[in-house]
Structure formats: structure tokens, C-alpha cells
Coordinates of C-alpha atoms and ligand atoms in Angstrom, one line a residue:
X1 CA -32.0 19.7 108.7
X2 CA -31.4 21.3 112.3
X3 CA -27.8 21.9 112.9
X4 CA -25.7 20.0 115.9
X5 CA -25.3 22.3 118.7
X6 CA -21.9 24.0 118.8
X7 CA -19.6 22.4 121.6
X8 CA -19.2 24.7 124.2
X9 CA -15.9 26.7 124.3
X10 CA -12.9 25.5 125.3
X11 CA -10.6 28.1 127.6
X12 CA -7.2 27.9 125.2
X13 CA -5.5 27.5 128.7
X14 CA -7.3 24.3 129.5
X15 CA -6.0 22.4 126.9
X16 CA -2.0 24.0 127.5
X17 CA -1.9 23.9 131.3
X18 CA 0.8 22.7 132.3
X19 CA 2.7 23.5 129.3
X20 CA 6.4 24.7 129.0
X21 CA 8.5 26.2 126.6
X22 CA 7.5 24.8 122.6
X23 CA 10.2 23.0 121.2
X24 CA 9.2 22.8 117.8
X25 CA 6.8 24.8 115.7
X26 CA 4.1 23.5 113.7
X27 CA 6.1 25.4 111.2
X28 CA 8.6 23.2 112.0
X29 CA 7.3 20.3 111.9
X30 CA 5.5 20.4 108.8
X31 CA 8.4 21.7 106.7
X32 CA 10.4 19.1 108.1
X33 CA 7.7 16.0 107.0
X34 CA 7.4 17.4 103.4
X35 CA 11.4 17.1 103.6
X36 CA 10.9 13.6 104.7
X37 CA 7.9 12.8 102.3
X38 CA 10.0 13.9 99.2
X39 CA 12.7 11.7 100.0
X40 CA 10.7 8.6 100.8
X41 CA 8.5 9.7 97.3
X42 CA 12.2 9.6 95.9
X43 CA 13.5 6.7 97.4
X44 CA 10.5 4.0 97.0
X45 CA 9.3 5.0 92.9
X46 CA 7.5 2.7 91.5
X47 CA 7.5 0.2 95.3
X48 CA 4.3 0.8 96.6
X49 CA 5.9 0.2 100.2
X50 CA 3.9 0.1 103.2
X51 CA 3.8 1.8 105.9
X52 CA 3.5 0.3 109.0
X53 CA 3.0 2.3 112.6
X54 CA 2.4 1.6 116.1
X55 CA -1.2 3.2 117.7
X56 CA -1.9 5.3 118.8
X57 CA 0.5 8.4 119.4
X58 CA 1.9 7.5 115.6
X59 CA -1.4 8.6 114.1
X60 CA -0.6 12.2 113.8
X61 CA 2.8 11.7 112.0
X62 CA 1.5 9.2 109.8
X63 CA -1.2 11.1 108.4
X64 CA 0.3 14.3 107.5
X65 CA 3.5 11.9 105.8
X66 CA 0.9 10.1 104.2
X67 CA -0.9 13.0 102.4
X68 CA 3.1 14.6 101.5
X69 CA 4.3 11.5 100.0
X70 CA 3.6 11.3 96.1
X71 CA 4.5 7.9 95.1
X72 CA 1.4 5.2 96.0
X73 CA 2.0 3.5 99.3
X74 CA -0.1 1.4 101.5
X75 CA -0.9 1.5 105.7
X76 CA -1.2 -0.7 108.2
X77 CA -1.1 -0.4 112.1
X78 CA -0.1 -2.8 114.7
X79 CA -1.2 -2.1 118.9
X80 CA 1.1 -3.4 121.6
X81 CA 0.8 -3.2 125.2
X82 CA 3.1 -3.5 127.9
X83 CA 2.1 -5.3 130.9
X84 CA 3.9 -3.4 134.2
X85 CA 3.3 -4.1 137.4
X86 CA 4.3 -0.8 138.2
X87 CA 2.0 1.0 135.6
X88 CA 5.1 3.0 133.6
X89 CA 4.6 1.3 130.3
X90 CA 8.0 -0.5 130.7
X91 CA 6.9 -4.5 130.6
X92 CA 7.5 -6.8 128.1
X93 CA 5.9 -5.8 124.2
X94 CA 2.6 -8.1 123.8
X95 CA 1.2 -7.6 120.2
X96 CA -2.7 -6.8 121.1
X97 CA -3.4 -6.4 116.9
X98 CA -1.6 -7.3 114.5
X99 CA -1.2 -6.0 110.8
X100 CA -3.7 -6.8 108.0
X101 CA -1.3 -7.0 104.7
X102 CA 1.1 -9.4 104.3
X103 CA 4.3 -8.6 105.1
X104 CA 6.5 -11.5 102.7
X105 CA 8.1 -10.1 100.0
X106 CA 7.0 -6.3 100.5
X107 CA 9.0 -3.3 101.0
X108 CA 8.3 -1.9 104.9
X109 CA 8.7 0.7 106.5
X110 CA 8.3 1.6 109.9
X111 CA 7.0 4.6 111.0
X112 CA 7.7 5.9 115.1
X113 CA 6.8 9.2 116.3
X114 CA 9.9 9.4 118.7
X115 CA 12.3 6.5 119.6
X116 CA 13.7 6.9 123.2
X117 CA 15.7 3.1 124.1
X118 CA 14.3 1.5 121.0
X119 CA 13.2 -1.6 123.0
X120 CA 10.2 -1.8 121.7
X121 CA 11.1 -0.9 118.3
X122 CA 13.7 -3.4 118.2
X123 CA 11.4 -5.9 119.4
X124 CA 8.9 -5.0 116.5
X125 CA 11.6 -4.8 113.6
X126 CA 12.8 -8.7 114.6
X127 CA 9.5 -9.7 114.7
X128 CA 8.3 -7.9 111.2
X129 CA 12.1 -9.4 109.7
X130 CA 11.4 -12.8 110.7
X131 CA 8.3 -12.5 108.1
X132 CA 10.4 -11.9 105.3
X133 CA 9.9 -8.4 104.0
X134 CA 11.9 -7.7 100.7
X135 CA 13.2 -4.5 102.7
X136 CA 12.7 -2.9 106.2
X137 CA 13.6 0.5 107.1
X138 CA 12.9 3.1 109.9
X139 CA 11.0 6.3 109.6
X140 CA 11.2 8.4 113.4
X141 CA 9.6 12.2 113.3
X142 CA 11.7 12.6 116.9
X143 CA 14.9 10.7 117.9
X144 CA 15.9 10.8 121.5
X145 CA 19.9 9.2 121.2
X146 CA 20.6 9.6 125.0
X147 CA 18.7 7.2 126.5
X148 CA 19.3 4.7 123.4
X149 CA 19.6 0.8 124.4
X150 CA 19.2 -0.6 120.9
X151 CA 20.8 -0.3 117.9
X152 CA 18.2 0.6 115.7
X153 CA 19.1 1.6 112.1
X154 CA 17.3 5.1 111.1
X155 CA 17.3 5.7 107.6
X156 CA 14.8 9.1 108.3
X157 CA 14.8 11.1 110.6
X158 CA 13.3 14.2 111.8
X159 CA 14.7 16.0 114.5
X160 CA 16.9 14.8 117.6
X161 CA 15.6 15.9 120.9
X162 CA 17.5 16.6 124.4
X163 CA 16.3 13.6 126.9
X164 CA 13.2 15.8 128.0
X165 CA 9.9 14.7 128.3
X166 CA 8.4 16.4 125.8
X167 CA 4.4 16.4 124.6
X168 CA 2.6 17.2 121.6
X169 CA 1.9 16.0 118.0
X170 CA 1.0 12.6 119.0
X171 CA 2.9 12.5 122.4
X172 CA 1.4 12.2 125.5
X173 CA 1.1 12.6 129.4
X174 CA -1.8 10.2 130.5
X175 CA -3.6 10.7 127.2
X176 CA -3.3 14.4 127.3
X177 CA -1.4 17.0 124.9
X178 CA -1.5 14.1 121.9
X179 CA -3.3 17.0 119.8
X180 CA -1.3 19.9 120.1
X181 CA 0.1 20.8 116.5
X182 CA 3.5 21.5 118.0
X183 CA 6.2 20.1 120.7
X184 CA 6.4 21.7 124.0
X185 CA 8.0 20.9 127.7
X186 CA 5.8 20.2 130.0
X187 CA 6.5 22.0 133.4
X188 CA 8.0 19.7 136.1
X189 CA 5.3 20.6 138.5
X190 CA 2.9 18.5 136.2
X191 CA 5.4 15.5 135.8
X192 CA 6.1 15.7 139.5
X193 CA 1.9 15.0 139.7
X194 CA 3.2 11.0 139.0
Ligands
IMP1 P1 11.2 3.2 123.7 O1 11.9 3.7 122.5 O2 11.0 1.7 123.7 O3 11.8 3.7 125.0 O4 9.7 3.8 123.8 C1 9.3 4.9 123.1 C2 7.9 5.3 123.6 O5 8.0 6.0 124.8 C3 7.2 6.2 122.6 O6 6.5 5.4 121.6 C4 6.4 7.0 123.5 O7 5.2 6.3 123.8 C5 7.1 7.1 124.8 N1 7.9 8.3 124.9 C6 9.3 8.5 124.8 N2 9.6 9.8 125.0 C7 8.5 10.5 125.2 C8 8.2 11.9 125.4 O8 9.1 12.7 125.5 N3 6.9 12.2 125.6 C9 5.9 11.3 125.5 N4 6.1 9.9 125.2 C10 7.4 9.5 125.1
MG2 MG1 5.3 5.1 119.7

């Protein structure tokens, strides 16, 4: 069988241009999901909760919980989109797909990569309550509290962040940075780009 043809090379500085100072580690991060994983694993013996997350940036997050976690649980995503007029992903939530399991009578929980307002998280957690789970909690790898405008009940958390924009790990600019294995600034030249 003859062998795909390598990609070409990547320049290491075309996928962090633009990049800042890193927040967080990988190091960090992972040491800080298996914290979160063994608690969960503690927390939900003998459940089989499932996990629910938004796509796409959660993706990242969910995975490496996921494979941490040593109690049987089950995944499901929803996608939303916000219309804007002005294009800054601030409209109303509009559920584009929804989840496949049943929600009645299960144990939830909700898993964000980073909560900034919590509007559309709090949108999401009345609409999963009004199906009746047995229990709902909240699962954020990044909490932003400054710009908070719902109350939003965290039972795990990962790390607070300083109201930055920050990329990596699942977060974005434009669709950029989502794969980096750590958190970094990005320099205010790039956001200035806008
Ligand atoms: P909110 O909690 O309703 O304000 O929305 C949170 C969403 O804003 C997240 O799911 C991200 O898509 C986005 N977001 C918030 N802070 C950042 C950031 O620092 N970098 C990238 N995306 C962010
Ligand atoms: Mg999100």
C-alpha cells in the first residue's frame, strides 16, 4: 500500500502569530482536568450521568475529561447560533441541534469551556431544566466572574481567568488558536485587526 504524502511543514510561528504571553500550561491544564475527573468519578458512582456540551470550542475539554473520568458516563452535544446583525456572536441563542438522549429523569451535566456573562449558558440550563433532568450541574474548564450577568451555579471549576481575551484549548479568534494545547493572550495588535 503506497503511503499518503506527508503534509508539508508547518512554520511553528504560523500557527502562534499573534500570540501573547501563555496563561496556562498544558501542564496545567491537564493536571487540573484529572483533578476535575476524579471528583466527578467520585461524585456520580454508580449514575451513569451524561454529559452534555456546546460545539464546537467544548470539544477539546470534553475529550480529555472524558478519557480521565472512571465511572461510565454518556455524551451528547447541542449547537447554537446567535443571529447578530453586527456579526459579534451576541444575538439571541437559536438551538441549530439538539441532543440525542433523553434528558427526563437523567443525571446532567453541563460541560462549558469558559463562561464569560453566562447568557447563553443560562439560556441552555432553563431550557435542559424544563425537560426534567433528575439533576443538573455545571462543569466550566475557565471561569471569567467579571463580566458575569447570570447567576449560574458552578459546581466545577477549573481556573478563574482575568477578563482577557484569551485563546487556546478550544478557544478561538475567527476559528484560529482552537488547537493550541495551552492558553495564551493574544497581542492587541491582532484583536485590534476587528
Ligand atoms: P457568554 O458566557 O454567554 O458570554 O459566552 C461565552 C462564550 O464566549 C464562550 O463559549 C466563547 O465562545 C466566548 N468567549 C468568552 N471569552 C472568550 C475568550 O477569552 N476567548 C475566546 N472565546 C471566548
Ligand atoms: Mg462555549
Amino acid at each position: 500500500m503506497d503511503l499518503l504524502p506527508l503534509p508539508p511543514q508547518i512554520p511553528p510561528d504560523e500557527l502562534t502569530r499573534g500570540l501573547g504571553r501563555i496563561i496556562l500550561s498544558q501542564d496545567d491544564i491537564q493536571h487540573r482536568i484529572a483533578e476535575l475527573a476524579a471528583q466527578i468519578s467520585e461524585d456520580y458512582a454508580g449514575c451513569n450521568p451524561l454529559l452534555i456540551g456546546v460545539l464546537k470550542g467544548v470539544v477539546f475539554f470534553m475529550s480529555d475529561l472524558l478519557r480521565a473520568i472512571t465511572v461510565p458516563v454518556r455524551l451528547d452535544f447541542i449547537a447554537i447560533s446567535r443571529y447578530d446583525p453586527q456579526g459579534r456572536g451576541k444575538g439571541p441563542v437559536r438551538l441549530i441541534k439538539d441532543l440525542e438522549e433523553t434528558v427526563e429523569g437523567q443525571h446532567l451535566i453541563f460541560v462549558e469551556d469558559v463562561i464569560d456573562t453566562g447568557l447563553t449558558l443560562s439560556y441552555l440550563l432553563r431550557l435542559l431544566r424544563a425537560r426534567g433532568p433528575a439533576s443538573l450541574e455545571v462543569c466550566t474548564l475557565f471561569n471569567k466572574p467579571a463580566r458575569r450577568l447570570a447567576n449560574i451555579p458552578l459546581k466545577y471549576k477549573g481556573f478563574d481567568l482575568p477578563d482577557r481575551f484569551v485563546v487556546g484549548y478550544g478557544l478561538d479568534y475567527r476559528e484560529a488558536y482552537r488547537h493550541l494545547p495551552y492558553i495564551a493572550e493574544l497581542r492587541p495588535e491582532v484583536l485590534n485587526l476587528a
